[in-house]
Tab-separated table of C-alpha atoms in Angstrom:
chain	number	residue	atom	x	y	z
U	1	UNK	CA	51.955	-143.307	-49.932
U	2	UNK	CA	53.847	-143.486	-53.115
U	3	UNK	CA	55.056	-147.120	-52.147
U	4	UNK	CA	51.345	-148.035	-51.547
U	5	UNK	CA	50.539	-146.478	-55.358
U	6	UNK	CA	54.288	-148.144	-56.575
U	7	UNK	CA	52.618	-151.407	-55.188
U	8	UNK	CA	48.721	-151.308	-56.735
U	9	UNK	CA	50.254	-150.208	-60.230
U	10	UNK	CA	52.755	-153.609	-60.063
U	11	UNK	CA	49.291	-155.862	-58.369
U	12	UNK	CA	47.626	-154.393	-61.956
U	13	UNK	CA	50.377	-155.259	-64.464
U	14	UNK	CA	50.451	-158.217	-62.817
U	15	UNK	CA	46.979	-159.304	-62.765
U	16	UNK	CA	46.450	-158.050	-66.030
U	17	UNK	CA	49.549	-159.941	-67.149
U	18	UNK	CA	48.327	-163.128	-65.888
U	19	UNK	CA	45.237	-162.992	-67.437
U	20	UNK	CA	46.314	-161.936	-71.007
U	21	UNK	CA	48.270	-165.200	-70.777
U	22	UNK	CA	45.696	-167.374	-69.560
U	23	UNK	CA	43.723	-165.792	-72.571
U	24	UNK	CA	46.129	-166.702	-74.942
U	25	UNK	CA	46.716	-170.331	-73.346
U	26	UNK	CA	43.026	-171.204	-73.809
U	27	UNK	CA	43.441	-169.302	-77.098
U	28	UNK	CA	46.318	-171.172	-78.157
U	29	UNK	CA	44.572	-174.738	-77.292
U	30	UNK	CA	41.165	-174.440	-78.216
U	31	UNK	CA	42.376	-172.894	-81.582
U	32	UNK	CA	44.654	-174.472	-83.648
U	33	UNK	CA	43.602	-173.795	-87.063
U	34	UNK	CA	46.931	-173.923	-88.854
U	35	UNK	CA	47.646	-177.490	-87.237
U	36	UNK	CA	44.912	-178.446	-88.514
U	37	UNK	CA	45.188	-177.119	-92.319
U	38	UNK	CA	49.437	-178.200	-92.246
U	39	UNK	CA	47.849	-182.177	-91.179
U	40	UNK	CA	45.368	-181.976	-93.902
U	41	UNK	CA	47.561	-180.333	-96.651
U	42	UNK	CA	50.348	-182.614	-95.861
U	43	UNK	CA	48.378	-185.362	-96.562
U	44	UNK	CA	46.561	-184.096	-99.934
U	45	UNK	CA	50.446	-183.629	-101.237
U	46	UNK	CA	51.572	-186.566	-100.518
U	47	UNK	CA	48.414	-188.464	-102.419
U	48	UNK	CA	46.851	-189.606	-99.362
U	49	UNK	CA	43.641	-187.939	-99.603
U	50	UNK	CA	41.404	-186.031	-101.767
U	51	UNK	CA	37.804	-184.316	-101.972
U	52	UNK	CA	36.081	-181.114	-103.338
U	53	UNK	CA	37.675	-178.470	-100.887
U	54	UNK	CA	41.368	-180.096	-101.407
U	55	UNK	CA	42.396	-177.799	-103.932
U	56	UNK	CA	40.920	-174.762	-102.633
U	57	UNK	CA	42.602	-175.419	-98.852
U	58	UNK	CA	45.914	-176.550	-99.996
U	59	UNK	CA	46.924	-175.175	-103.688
U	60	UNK	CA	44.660	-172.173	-104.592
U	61	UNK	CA	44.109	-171.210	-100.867
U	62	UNK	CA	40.751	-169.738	-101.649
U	63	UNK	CA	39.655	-171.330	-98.357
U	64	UNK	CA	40.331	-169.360	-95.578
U	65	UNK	CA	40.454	-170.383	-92.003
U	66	UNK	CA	38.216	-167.292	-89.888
U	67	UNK	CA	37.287	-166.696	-86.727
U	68	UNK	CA	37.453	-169.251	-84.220
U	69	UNK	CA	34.771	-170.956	-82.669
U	70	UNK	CA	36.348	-174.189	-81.133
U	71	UNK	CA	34.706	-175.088	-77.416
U	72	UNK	CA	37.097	-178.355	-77.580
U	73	UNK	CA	40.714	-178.656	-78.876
U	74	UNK	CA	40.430	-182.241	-80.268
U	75	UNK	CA	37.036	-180.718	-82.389
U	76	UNK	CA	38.233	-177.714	-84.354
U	77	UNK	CA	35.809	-175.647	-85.805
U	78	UNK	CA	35.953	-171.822	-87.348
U	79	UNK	CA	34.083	-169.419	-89.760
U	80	UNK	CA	35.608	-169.914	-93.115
U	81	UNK	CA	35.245	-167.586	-96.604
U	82	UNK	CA	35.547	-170.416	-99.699
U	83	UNK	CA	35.364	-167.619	-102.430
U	84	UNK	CA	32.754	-165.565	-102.292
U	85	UNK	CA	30.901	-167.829	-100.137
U	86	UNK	CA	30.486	-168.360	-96.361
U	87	UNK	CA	30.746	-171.329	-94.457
U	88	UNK	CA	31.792	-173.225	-90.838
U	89	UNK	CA	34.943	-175.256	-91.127
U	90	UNK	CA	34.930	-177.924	-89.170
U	91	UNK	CA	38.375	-180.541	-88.806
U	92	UNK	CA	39.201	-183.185	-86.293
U	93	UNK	CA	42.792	-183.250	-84.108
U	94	UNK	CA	42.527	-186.303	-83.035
U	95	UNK	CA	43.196	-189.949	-84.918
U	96	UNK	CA	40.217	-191.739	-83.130
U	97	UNK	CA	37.092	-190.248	-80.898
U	98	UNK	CA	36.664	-191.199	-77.652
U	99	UNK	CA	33.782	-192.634	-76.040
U	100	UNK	CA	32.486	-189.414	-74.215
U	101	UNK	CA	31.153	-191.306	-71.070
U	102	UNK	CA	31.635	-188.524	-68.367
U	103	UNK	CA	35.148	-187.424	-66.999
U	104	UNK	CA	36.273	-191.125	-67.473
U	105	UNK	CA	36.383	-192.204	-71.036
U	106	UNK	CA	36.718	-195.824	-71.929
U	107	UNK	CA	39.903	-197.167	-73.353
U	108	UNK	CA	39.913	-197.359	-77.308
U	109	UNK	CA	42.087	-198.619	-79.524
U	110	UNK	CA	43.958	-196.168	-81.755
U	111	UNK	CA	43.147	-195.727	-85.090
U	112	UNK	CA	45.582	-194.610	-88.284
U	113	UNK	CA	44.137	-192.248	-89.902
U	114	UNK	CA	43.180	-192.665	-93.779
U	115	UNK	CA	44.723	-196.413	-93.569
U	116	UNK	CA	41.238	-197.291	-95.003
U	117	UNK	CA	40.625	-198.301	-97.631
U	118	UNK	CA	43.729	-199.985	-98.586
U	119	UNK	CA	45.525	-199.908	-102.546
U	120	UNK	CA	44.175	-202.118	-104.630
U	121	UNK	CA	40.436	-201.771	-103.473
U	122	UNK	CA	37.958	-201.827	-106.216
U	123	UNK	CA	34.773	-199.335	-106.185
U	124	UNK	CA	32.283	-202.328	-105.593
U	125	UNK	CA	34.374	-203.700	-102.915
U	126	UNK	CA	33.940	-200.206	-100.922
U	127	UNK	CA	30.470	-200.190	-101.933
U	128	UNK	CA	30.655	-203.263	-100.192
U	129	UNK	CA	32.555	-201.703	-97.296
U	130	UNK	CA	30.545	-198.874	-96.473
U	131	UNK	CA	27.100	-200.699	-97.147
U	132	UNK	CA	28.809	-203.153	-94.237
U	133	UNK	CA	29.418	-200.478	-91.906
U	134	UNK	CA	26.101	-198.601	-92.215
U	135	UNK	CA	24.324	-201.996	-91.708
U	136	UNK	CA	26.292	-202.456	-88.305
U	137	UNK	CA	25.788	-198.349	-87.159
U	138	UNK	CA	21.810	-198.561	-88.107
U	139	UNK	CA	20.982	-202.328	-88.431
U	140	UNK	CA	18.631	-203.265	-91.223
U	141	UNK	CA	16.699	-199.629	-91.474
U	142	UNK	CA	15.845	-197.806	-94.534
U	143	UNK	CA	17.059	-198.440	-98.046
U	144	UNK	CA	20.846	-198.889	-97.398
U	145	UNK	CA	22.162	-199.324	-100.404
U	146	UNK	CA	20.692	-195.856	-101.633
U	147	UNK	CA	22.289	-194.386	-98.880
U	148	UNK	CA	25.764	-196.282	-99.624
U	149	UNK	CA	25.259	-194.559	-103.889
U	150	UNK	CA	24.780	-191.078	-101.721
U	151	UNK	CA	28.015	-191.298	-99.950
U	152	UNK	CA	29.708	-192.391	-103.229
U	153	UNK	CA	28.412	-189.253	-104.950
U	154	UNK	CA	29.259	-187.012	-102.462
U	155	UNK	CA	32.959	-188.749	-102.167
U	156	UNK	CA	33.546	-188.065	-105.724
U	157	UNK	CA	34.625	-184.608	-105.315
U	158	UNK	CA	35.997	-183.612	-108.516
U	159	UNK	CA	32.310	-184.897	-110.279
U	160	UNK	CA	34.132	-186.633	-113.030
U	161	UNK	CA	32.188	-189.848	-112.409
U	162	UNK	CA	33.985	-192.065	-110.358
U	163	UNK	CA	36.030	-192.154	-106.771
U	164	UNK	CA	39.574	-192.387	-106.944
U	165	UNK	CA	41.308	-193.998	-103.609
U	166	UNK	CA	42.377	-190.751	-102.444
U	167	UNK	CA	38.401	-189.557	-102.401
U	168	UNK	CA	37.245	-192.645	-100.772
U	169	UNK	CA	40.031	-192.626	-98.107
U	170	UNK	CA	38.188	-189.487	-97.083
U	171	UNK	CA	34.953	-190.782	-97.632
U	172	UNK	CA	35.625	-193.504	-94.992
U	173	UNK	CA	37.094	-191.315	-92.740
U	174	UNK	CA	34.344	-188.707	-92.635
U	175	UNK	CA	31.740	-191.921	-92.490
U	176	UNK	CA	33.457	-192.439	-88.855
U	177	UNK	CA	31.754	-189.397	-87.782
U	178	UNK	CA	28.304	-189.221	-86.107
U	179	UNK	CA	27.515	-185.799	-87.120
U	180	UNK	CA	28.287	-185.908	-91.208
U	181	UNK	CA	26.383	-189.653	-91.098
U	182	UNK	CA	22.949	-187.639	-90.101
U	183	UNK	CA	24.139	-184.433	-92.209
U	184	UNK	CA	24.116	-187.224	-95.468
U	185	UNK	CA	20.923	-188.489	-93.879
U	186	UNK	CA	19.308	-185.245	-94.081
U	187	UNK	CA	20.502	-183.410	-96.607
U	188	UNK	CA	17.270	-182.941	-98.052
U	189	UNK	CA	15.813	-181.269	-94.445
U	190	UNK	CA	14.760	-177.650	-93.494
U	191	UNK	CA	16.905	-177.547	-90.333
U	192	UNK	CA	20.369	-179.376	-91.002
U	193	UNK	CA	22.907	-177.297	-93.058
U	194	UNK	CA	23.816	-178.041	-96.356
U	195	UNK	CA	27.101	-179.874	-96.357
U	196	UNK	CA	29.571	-177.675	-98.886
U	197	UNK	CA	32.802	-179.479	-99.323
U	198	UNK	CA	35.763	-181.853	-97.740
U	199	UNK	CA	39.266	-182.704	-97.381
U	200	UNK	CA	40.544	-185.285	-95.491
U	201	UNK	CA	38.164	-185.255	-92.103
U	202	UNK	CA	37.700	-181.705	-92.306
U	203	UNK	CA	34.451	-180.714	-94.249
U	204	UNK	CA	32.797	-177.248	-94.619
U	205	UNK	CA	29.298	-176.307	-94.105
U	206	UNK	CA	26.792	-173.752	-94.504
U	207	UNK	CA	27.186	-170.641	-92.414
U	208	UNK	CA	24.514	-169.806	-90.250
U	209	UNK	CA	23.977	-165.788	-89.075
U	210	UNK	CA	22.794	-166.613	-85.699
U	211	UNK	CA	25.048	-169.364	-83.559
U	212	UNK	CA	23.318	-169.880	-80.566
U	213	UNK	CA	19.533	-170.324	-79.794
U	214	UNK	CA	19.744	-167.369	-77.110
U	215	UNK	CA	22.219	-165.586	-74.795
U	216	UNK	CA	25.125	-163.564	-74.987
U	217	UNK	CA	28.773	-164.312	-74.884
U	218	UNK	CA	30.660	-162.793	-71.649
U	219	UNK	CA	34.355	-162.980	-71.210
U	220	UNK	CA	35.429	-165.845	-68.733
U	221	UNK	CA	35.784	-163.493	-65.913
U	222	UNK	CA	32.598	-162.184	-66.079
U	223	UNK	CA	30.747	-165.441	-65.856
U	224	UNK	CA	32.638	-166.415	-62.702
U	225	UNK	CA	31.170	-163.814	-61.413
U	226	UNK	CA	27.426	-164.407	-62.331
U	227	UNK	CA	25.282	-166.740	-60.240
U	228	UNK	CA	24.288	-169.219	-62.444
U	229	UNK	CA	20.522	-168.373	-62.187
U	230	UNK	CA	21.021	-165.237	-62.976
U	231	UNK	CA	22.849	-166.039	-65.927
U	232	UNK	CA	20.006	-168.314	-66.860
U	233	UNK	CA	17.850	-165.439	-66.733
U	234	UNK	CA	19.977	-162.570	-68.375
U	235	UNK	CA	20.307	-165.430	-71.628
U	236	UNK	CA	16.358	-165.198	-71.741
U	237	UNK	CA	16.868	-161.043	-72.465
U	238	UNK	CA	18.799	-161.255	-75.296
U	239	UNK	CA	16.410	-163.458	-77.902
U	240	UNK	CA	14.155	-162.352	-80.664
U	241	UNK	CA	10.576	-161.404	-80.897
U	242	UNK	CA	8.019	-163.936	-79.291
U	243	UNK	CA	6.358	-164.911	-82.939
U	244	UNK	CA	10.411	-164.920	-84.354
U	245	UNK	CA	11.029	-167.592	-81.119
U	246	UNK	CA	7.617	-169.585	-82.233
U	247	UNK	CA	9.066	-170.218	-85.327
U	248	UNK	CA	12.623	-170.928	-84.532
U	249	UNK	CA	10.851	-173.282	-81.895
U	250	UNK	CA	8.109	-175.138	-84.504
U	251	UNK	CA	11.396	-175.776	-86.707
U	252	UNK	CA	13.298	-177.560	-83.068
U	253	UNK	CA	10.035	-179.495	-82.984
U	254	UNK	CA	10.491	-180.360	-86.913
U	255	UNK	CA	13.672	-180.944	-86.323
U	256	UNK	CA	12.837	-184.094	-83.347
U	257	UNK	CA	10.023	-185.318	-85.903
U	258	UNK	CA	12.947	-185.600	-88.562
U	259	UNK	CA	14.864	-188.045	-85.939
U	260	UNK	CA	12.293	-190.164	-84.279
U	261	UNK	CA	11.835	-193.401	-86.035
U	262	UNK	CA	12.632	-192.301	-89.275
U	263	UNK	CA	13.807	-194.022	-92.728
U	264	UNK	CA	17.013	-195.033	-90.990
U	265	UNK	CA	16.222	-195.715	-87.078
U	266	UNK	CA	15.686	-193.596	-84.118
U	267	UNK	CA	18.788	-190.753	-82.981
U	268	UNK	CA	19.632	-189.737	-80.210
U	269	UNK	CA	19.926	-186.067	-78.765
U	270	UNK	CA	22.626	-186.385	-76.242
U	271	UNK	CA	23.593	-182.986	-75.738
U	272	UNK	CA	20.376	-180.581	-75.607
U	273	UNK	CA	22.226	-177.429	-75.329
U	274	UNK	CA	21.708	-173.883	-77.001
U	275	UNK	CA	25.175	-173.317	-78.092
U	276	UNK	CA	23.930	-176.581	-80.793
U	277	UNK	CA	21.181	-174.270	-82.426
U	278	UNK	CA	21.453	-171.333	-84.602
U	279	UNK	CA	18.766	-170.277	-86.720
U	280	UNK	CA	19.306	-167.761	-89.955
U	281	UNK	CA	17.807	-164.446	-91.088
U	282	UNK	CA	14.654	-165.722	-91.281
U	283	UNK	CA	14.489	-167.305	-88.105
U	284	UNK	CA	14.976	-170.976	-89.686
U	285	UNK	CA	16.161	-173.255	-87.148
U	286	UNK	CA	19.421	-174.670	-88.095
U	287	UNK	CA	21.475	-177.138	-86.257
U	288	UNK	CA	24.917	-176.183	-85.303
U	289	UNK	CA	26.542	-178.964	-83.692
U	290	UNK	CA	25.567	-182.655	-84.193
U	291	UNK	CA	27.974	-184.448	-82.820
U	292	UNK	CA	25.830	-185.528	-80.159
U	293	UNK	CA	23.362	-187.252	-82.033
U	294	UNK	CA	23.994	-190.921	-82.076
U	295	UNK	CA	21.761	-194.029	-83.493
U	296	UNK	CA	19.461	-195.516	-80.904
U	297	UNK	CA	21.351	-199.126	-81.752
U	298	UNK	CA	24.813	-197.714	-81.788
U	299	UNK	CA	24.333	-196.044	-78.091
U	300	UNK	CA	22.812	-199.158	-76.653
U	301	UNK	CA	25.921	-201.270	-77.720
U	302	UNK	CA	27.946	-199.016	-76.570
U	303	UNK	CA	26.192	-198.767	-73.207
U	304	UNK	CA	25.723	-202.157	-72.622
U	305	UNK	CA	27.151	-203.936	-69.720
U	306	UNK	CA	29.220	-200.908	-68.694
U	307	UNK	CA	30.338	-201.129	-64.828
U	308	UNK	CA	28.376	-198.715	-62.366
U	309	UNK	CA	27.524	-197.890	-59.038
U	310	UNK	CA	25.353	-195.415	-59.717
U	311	UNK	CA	23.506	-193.942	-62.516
U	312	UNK	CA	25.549	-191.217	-63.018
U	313	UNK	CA	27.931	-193.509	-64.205
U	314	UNK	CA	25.602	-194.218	-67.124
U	315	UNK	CA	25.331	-191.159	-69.339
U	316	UNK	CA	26.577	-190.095	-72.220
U	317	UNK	CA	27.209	-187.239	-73.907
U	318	UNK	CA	25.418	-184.788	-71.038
U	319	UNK	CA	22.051	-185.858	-71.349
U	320	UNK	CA	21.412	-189.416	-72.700
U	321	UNK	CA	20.993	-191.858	-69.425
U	322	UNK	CA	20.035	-195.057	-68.936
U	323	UNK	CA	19.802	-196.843	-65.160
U	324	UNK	CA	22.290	-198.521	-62.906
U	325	UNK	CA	20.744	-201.978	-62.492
U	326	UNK	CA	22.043	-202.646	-58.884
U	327	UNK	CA	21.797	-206.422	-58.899
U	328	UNK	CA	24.349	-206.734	-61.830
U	329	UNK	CA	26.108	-203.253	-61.372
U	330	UNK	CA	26.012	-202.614	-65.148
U	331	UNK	CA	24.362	-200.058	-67.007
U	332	UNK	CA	20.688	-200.784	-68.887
U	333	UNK	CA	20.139	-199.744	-72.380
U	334	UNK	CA	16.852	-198.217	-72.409
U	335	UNK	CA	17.686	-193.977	-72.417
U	336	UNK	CA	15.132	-192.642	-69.780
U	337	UNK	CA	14.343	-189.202	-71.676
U	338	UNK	CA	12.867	-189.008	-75.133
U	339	UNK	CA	14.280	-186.349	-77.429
U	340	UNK	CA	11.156	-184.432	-77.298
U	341	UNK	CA	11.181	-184.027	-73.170
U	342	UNK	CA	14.830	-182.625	-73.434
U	343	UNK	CA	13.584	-180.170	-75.879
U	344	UNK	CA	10.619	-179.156	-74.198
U	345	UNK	CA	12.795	-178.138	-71.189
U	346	UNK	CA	15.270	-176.110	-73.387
U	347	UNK	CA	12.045	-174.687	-74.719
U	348	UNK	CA	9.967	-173.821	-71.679
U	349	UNK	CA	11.628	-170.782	-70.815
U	350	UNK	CA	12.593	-169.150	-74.046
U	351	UNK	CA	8.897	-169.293	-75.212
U	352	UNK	CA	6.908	-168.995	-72.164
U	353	UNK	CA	8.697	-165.604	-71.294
U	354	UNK	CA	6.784	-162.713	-73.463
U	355	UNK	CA	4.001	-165.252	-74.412
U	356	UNK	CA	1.110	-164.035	-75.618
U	357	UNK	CA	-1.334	-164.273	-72.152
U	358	UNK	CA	-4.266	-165.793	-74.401
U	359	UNK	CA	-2.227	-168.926	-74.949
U	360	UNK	CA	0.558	-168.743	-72.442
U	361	UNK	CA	-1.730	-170.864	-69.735
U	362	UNK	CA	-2.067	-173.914	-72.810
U	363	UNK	CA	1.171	-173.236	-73.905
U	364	UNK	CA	2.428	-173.934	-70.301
U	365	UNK	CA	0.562	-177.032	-69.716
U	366	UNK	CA	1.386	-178.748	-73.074
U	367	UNK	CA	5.354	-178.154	-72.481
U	368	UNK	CA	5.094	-179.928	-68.553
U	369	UNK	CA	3.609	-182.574	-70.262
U	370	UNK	CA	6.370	-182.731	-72.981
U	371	UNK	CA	8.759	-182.298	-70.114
U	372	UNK	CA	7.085	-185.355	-68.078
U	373	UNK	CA	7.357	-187.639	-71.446
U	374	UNK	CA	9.307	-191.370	-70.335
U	375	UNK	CA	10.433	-193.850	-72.938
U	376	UNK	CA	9.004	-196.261	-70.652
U	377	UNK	CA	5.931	-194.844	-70.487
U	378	UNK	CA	2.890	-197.094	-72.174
U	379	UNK	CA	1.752	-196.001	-75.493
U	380	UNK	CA	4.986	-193.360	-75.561
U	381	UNK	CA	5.059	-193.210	-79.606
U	382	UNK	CA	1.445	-192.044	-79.565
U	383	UNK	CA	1.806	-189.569	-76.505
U	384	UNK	CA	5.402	-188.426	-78.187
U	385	UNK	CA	3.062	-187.374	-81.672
U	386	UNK	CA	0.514	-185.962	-79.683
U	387	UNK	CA	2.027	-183.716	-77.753
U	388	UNK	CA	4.353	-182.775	-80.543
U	389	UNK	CA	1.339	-182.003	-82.802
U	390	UNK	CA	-0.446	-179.843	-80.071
U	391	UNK	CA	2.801	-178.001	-79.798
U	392	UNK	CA	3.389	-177.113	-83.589
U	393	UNK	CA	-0.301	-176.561	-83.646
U	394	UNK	CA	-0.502	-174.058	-80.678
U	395	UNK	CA	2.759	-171.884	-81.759
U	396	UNK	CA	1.435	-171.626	-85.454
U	397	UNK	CA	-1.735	-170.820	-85.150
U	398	UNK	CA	-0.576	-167.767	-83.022
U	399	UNK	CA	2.185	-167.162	-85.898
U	400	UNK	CA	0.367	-168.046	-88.842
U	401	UNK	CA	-1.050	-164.394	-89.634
U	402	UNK	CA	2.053	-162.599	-89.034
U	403	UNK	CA	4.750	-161.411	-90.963
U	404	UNK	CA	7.377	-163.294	-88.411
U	405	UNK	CA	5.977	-166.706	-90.069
């Protein structure tokens, strides 16, 4: 008997040995804040780069690296106190990004960090620069040169009226990612946080109070154990009111509007996923996570011509996919899913569960159709606004009178 209890008691260190240090692994990769501030600082002391949060991260340290929130080591990202204010830190660990094309990325070639632009560059010759690389990200969209003074006001960090190398070295680095592009594209919108400072790659944004559209957060154990349809279900529980959901869901819907065809081209969605939405204390929808929101012409090139067998082999991100034309076994350009449709599915439970039952049979209808929406469909721009507009319309008239709106 008492080797039997000898026995269980070692099985229970042992287990519960293993799995504090497969805690602290993931821990340990997925959060690597002080890399991250040592590559950065090293670099602001040494000349190489500059911005607005510079000082604060590396000589005052009045920027303070919080709780974690990294899902990817190579993506860092954590709750940060600049002051007295609250923000999301967010700094890259790797010199280039991949081309997230499933499992197998395609080969790149490696990138040295702030090499760009070199000494010696005059301001009008990096106007020149960055008005060359937004024309080949977006093609001839929108008014580019207001968007190239933008970036040039933002780079100047320390507002004393013009960029210094070390500012636009940072500048041109942050330019080479997707998610502060559309951030400096829509500054002036509801639903994308307000961009606070940078150093380097790493920039700091608004904190949000909510960080996830809906669900809970279970330790890794625990969701092994959990059917996935169940889990699916238990997320639904733990969400607001059904007029607080309306309006988190009317500013998604703003949101897509913001995206399609606007001033500077069509974007992408390519990963339609609640952990990318927050919304704040008022039940604003805020985006999260935007690095999966690409130009229209940007995918397509880099889509083009890629080997398949099958259409799986032609997505990227999780949800943008074109077809596997068979004949040529490469991949077509044309993404089969609007934006709207892979909202509308995120959507359809979250607001049809607690829905009033005087709209919930319209409500239901209107989001199949959303859900059935094809880019190839004929007449899909005027369909896309129609649909989108009988949404907004439906929710808010149901809101409008309420204290939740």
């Amino acid at each position: 008997m008492r080797m039997k209890y000898l026995f269980i008691s070692w099985l229970v260190v042992f287990i519960g040995s293993w799995v504090m240090y497969v805690q602290y692994s993931t821990y340990t990769e997925l959060c690597r804040g002080h890399d991250c501030r040592k590559i950065i600082c090293d670099k602001y002391k040494t000349g190489v780069i500059d911005g607005s949060a510079c000082s604060s991260l590396c000589a005052k340290e009045t920027l303070y690296f919080g709780k974690c929130l990294s899902t990817k080591p190579n993506n860092q990202m954590y709750l940060g106190i600049w002051g007295n204010l609250q923000g999301v830190i967010k700094c890259q660990m790797e010199e280039a990004a991949r081309l997230d094309f499933g499992t197998d990325p395609e080969p790149r070639k490696e990138i040295i960090l702030f090499d760009k632009p070199t000494r010696g560059t005059t301001v009008e010759k990096f106007k020149e620069m960055v008005y060359s690389f937004f024309k080949a990200k977006l093609g001839e969209q929108g008014n580019l040169s207001e968007l190239v003074n933008i970036i040039l006001s933002f780079a100047d960090g320390n507002k004393d009226g013009r960029v210094s190398l070390p500012e636009a070295k940072s500048a041109w680095a942050l330019l080479q990612l997707d998610e502060f592009l559309l951030m400096v594209m829509l500054q002036d919108k509801e639903h994308t946080p307000k961009l606070m400072g940078f150093c380097g790659d790493l920039y700091v944004i608004e904190r949000v109070e909510y960080t996830s559209l809906y669900g809970i957060s279970l330790p890794w154990m625990i969701e092994l154990l959990i059917p996935s349809g169940f889990r699916r279900s238990m997320d639904q529980w733990f969400t607001p009111s059904w007029p607080r959901k309306a309006k988190i869901a009317i500013g998604l819907l703003e949101f897509v509007e913001d995206i399609f065809h606007g001033p500077y081209g069509n974007f992408l969605m390519c990963d339609t996923s609640a952990r990318n939405l927050g919304y704040n204390d008022k039940y604003d929808l805020k985006m999260m996570d935007m690095r999966k929101i690409v130009p229209e012409m940007n995918l397509k090139e880099m889509i083009k011509d890629r080997p398949c067998e099958s259409d799986m082999d032609c997505v990227y991100g999780t949800d943008c996919r074109t077809l596997c034309d068979q004949s040529k076994m490469r991949c077509t350009t044309e993404v089969i899913q609007p934006n709207l449709a892979k909202v509308c599915q995120l959507l359809k439970d979250y607001l049809l569960r607690g829905a009033p039952s005087d709209i919930h049979e319209e409500l239901e209808k209107q989001l199949y159709l959303c859900i059935a929406l094809k880019v190839s469909a004929n007449q899909m721009e005027m369909e896309h606004s129609l649909i989108l507009n009988n949404l907004k319309t439906l929710l808010w008239k149901k809101i409008s009178h309420t204290t939740d709106s």
